[in-house]
Short mmCIF file of C-alpha atoms in Angstrom, two decimals:
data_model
loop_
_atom_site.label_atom_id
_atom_site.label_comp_id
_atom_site.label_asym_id
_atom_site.label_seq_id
_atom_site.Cartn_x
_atom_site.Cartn_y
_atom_site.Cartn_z
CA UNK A 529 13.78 -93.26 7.19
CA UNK A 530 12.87 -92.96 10.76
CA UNK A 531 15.66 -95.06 12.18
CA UNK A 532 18.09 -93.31 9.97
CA UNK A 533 17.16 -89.90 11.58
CA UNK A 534 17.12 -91.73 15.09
CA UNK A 535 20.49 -92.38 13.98
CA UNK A 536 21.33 -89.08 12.82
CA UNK A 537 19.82 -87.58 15.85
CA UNK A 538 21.96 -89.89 18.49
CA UNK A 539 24.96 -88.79 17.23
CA UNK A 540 28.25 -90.36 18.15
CA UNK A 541 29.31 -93.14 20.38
CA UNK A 542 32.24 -93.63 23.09
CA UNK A 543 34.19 -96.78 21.14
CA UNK A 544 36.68 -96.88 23.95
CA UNK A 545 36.96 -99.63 26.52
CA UNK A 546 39.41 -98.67 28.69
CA UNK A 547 39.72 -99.43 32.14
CA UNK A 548 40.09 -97.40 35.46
CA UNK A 549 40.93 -99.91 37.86
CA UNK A 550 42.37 -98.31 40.68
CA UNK A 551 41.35 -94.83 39.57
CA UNK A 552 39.21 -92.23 40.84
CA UNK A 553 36.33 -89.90 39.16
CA UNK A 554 34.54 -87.13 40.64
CA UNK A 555 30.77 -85.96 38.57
CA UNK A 556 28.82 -83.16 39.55
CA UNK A 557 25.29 -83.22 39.20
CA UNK A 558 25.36 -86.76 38.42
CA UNK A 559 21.88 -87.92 39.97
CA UNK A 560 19.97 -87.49 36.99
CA UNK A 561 20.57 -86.70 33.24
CA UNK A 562 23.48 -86.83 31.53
CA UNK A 563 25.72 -87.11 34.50
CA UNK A 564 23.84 -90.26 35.65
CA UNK A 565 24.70 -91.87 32.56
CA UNK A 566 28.69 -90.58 32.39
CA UNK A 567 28.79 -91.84 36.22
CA UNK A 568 27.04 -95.71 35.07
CA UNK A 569 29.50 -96.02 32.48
CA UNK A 570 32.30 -94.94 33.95
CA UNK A 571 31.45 -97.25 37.23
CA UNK A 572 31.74 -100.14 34.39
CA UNK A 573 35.49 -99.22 34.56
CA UNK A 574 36.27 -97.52 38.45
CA UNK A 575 35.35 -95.85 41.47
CA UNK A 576 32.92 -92.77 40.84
CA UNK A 577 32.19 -90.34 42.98
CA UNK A 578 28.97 -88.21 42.94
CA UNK A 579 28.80 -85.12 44.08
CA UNK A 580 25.29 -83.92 44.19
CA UNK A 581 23.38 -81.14 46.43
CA UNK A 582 20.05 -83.87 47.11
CA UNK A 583 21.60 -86.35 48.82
CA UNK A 584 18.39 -88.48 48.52
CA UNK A 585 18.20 -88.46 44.87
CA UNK A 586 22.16 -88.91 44.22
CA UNK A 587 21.76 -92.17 46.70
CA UNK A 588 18.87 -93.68 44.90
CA UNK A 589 21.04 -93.15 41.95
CA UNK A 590 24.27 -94.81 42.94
CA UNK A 591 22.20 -97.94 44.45
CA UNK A 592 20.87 -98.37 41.10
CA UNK A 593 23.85 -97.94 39.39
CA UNK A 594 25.97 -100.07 41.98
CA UNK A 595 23.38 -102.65 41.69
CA UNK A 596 23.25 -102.79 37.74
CA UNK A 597 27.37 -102.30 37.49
CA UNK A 598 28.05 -104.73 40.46
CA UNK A 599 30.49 -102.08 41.58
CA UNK A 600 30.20 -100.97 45.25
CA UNK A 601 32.62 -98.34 44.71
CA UNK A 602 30.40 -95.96 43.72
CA UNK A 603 30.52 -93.18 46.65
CA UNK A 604 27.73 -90.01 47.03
CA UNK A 605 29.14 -86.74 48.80
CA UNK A 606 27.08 -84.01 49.17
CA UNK A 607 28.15 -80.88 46.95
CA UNK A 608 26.18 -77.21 46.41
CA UNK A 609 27.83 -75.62 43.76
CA UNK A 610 25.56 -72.44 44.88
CA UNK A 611 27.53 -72.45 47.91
CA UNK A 612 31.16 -71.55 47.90
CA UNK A 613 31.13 -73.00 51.67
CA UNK A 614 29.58 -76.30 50.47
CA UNK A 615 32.53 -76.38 47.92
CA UNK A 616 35.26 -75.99 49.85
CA UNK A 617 33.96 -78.69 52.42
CA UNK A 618 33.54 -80.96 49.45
CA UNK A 619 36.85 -80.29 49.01
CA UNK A 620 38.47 -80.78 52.16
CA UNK A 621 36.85 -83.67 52.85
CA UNK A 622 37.93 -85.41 49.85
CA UNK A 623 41.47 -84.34 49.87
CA UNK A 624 41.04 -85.50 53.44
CA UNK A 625 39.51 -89.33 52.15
CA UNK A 626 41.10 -89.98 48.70
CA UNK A 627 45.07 -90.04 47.92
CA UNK A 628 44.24 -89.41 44.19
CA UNK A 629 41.97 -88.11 41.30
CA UNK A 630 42.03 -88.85 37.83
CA UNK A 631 39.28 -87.35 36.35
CA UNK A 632 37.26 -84.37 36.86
CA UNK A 633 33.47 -83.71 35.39
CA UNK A 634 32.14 -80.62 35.65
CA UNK A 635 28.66 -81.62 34.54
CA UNK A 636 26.30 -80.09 36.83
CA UNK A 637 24.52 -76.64 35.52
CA UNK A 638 21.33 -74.64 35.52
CA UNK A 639 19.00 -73.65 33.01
CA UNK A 640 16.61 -71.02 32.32
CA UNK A 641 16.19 -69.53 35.73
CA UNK A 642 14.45 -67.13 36.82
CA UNK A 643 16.38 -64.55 38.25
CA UNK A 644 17.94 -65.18 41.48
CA UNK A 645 21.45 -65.56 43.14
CA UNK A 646 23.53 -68.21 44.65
CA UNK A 647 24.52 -68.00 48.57
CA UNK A 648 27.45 -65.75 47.57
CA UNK A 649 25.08 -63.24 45.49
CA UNK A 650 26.44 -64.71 41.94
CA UNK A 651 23.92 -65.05 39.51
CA UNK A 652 22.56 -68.11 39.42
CA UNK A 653 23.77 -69.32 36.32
CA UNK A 654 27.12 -67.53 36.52
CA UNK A 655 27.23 -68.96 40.05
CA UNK A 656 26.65 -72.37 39.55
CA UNK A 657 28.04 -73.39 35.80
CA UNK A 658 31.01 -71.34 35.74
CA UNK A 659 32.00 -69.98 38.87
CA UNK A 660 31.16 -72.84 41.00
CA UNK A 661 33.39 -75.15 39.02
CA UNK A 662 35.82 -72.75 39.02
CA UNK A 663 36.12 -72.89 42.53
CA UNK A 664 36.20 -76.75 42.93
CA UNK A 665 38.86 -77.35 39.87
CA UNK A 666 40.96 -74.81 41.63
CA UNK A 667 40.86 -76.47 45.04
CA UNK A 668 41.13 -80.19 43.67
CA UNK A 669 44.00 -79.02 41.18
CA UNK A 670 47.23 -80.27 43.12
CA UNK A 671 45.59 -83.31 43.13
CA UNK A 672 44.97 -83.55 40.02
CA UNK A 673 48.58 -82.68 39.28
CA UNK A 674 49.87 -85.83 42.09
CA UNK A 675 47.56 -88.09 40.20
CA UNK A 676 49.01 -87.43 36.59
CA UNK A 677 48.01 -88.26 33.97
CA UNK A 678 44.75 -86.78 34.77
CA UNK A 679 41.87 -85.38 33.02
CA UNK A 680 39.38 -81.92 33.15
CA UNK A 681 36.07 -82.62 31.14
CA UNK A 682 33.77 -79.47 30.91
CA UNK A 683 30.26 -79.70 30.29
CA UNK A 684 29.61 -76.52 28.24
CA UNK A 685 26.54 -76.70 25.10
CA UNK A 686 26.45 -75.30 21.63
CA UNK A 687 24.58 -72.58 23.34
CA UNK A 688 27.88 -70.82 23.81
CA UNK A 689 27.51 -69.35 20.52
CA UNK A 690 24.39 -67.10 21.40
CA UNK A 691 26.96 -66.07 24.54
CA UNK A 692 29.35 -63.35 25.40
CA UNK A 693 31.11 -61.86 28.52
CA UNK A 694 29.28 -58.50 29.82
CA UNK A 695 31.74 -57.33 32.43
CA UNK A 696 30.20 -54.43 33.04
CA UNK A 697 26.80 -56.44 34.24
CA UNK A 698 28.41 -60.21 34.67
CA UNK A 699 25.53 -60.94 37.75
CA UNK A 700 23.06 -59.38 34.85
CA UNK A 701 21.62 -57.12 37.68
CA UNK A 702 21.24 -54.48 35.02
CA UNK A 703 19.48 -56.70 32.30
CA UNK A 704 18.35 -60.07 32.66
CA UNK A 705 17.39 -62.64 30.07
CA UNK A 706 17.38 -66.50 31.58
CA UNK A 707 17.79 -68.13 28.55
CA UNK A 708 21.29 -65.29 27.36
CA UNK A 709 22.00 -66.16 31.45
CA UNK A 710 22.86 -69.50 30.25
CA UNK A 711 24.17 -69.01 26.97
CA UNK A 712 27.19 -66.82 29.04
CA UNK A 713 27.88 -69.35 31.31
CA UNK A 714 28.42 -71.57 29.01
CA UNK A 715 30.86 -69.46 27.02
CA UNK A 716 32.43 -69.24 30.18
CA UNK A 717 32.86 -72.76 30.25
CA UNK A 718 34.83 -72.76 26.84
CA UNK A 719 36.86 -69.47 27.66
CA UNK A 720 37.73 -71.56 31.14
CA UNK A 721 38.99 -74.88 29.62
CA UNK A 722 40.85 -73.03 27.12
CA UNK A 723 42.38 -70.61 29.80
CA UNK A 724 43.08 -73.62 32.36
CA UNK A 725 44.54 -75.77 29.69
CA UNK A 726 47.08 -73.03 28.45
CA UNK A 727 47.99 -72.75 32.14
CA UNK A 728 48.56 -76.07 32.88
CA UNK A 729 50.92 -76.54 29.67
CA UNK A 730 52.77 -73.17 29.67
CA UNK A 731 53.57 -72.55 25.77
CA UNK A 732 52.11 -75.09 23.90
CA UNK A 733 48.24 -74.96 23.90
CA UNK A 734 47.91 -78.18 21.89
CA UNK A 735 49.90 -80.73 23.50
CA UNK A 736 50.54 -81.20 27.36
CA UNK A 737 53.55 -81.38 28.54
CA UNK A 738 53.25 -79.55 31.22
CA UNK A 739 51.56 -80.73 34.28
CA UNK A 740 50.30 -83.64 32.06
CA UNK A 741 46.60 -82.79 33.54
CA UNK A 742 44.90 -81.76 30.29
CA UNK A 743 41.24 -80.29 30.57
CA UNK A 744 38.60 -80.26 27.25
CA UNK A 745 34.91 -78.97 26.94
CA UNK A 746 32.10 -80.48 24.74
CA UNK A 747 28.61 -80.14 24.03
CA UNK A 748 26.61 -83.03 24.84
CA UNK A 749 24.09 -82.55 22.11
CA UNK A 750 20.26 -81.71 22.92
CA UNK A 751 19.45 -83.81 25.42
CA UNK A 752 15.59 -84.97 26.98
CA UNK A 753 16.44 -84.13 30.55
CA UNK A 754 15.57 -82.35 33.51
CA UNK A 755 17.09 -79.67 32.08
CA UNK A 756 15.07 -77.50 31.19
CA UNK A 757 12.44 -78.03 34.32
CA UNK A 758 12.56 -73.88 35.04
CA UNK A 759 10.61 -73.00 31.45
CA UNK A 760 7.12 -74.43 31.26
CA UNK A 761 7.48 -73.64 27.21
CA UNK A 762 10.79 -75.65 27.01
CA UNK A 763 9.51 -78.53 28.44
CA UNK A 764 6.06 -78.56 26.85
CA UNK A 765 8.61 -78.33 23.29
CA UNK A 766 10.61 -80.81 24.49
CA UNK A 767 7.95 -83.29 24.91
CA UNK A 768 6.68 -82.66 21.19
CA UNK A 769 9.72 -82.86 19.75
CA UNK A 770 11.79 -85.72 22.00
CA UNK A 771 12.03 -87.47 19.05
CA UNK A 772 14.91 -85.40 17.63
CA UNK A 773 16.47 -85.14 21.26
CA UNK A 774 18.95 -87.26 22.20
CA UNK A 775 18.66 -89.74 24.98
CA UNK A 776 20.64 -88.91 28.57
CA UNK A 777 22.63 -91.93 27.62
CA UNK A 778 23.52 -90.73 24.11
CA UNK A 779 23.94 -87.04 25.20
CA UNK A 780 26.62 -88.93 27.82
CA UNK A 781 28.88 -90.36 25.07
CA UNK A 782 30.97 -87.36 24.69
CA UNK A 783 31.34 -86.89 27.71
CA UNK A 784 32.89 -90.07 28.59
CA UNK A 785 34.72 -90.29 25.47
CA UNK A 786 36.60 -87.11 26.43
CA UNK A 787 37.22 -89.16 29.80
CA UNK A 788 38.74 -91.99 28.87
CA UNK A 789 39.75 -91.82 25.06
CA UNK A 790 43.26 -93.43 24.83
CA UNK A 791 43.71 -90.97 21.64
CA UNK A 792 42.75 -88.18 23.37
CA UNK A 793 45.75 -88.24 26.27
CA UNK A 794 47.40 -85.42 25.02
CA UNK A 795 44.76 -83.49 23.98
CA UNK A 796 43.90 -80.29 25.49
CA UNK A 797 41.89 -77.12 25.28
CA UNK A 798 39.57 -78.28 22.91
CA UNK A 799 35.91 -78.53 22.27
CA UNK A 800 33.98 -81.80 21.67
CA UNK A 801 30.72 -82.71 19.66
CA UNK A 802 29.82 -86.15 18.93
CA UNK A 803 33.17 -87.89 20.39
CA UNK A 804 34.95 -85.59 17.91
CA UNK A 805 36.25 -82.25 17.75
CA UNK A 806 33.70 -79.49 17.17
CA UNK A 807 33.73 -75.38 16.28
CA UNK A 808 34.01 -73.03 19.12
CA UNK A 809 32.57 -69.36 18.16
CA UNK A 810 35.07 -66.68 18.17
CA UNK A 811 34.54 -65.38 21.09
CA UNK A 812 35.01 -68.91 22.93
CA UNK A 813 38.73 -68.13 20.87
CA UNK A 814 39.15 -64.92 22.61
CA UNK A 815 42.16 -65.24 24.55
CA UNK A 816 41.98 -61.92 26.13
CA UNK A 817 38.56 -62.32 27.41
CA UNK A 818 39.34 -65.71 28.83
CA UNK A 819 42.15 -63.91 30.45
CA UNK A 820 40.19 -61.20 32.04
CA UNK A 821 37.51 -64.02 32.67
CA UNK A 822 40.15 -65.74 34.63
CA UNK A 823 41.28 -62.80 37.04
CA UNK A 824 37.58 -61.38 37.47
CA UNK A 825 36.54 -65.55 38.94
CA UNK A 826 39.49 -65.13 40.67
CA UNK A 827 38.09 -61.92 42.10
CA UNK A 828 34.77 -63.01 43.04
CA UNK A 829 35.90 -65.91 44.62
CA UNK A 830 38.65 -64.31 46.70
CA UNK A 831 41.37 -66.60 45.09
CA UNK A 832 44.68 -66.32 43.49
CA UNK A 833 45.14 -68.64 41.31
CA UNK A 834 48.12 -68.01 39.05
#
């Protein structure tokens, strides 16, 4: 029995081999976690880049990675998604380096916080899941587009179901809950790809053929990470009960498989669980609040982005 519930617990697996020779993939928060283990599979199959705000932990990462892949190409820059300046001079400086991007993983987030607010006085977990993200899709977009066909992957959670969009107090200033904090940033995750991906493919929400950039979310499952390192009771749970969590390397499987998955080339604005499609909650359906979502980010980050 206990290898069948392993089994049960790890979920499913990323059955594709394809190859990304001569193609390029940017991670967020891909020193640790889940990200470390989308970036060492994906450096099996091209150049990765890692954008991470410790330098000194994303290095130790990639020299471990280059040195168990045998693929040099596998590049640290120095990214605070708390920091809409840090963002932008990602930004530049890759558009500056790199001719192309194929594929795009918002991965990085924040958990459980305690209250407190990014550079730019966003809620932290507004700031830096949503907002921050935002900001760097928007600027890296065009290339995107050059690049074609090219892929958005959004790291959201099933947690978006406990979420919704308070407008009236989106930097929670009037009420603050860490663990709601994160279940509304990850809505804003889902209401984002589905938003983005109508945008990019003008009537048709289903199939791009539009820009032929197409950009998905997923929930990675519950994953033993770093996580949850802000709540002493989360952690002290998630050491009793690691048995049922998945791995960083299984919780990475969707996320790659929404990467590279020949089937999924056409595929946008959907949701992914287990390397197959999963139920978003009605409000992640809401097109009007994704809408309004859109053009308040927009707001905050002094952007127009139509």
């Amino acid at each position: 029995a206990v290898p069948s519930c392993r089994r049960y617990v790890a979920g499913g697996r990323c059955k594709s081999t394809a190859k990304l020779e001569g193609k390029v993939v940017i991670i967020t928060g891909a020193n640790t976690g889940i990200g470390k283990e989308t970036a060492r599979d994906l450096a099996r199959r091209g150049k990765v880049i890692i954008a991470c705000r410790d330098i000194a932990k994303a290095e130790a990462a990639a020299s471990e990675i280059r040195a168990e892949t045998g693929n040099q190409q596998v590049i640290v820059k120095k990214l605070d998604l708390a920091d809409t300046k840090s963002i932008r001079e990602f930004a530049e400086k890759f558009l500056r380096e790199e001719k192309e991007l194929h594929i795009l993983i918002n991965n990085a987030g924040v958990m459980l916080c305690p209250y407190s607010k990014t550079a730019d006085g966003f809620e932290m977990h507004l700031g830096v899941n949503h907002l921050g993200h935002f900001l760097l899709t928007f600027l890296l977009l065009e290339r995107l587009k050059q690049s074609a066909p090219a892929r958005i992957v959004n790291v959201s959670s099933l947690a978006h179901h406990g979420g919704r969009i308070r407008f009236h107090d989106l930097q929670g200033e009037r009420s603050y809950n860490r663990g709601l904090a994160y279940c509304h940033s990850k809505l804003a995750n889902v209401l984002f790809t589905r938003e983005l991906a109508r945008r990019l493919q003008g009537k048709l929400l289903y199939f791009a053929i539009g820009t032929k950039v197409t950009a998905n979310a997923l929930h990675p499952g519950s994953v033993h990470s770093e996580l949850v390192r802000h709540s002493f009771v989360m952690t002290w749970l998630w050491k009793i009960f690691s048995f049922f969590l998945k791995t960083p390397w299984e919780g990475a499987q969707t996320s790659v498989y929404c990467a590279v998955a020949e089937e999924l080339e056409s595929v946008t604005g959907q949701y992914f669980s287990d390397c197959q499609p999963a139920y978003i909650s009605p409000r992640g359906r809401d097109d009007e609040t994704a809408q309004k979502l859109w053009n308040v980010s927009c707001e905050l980050l002094g952007i127009q982005w139509d």
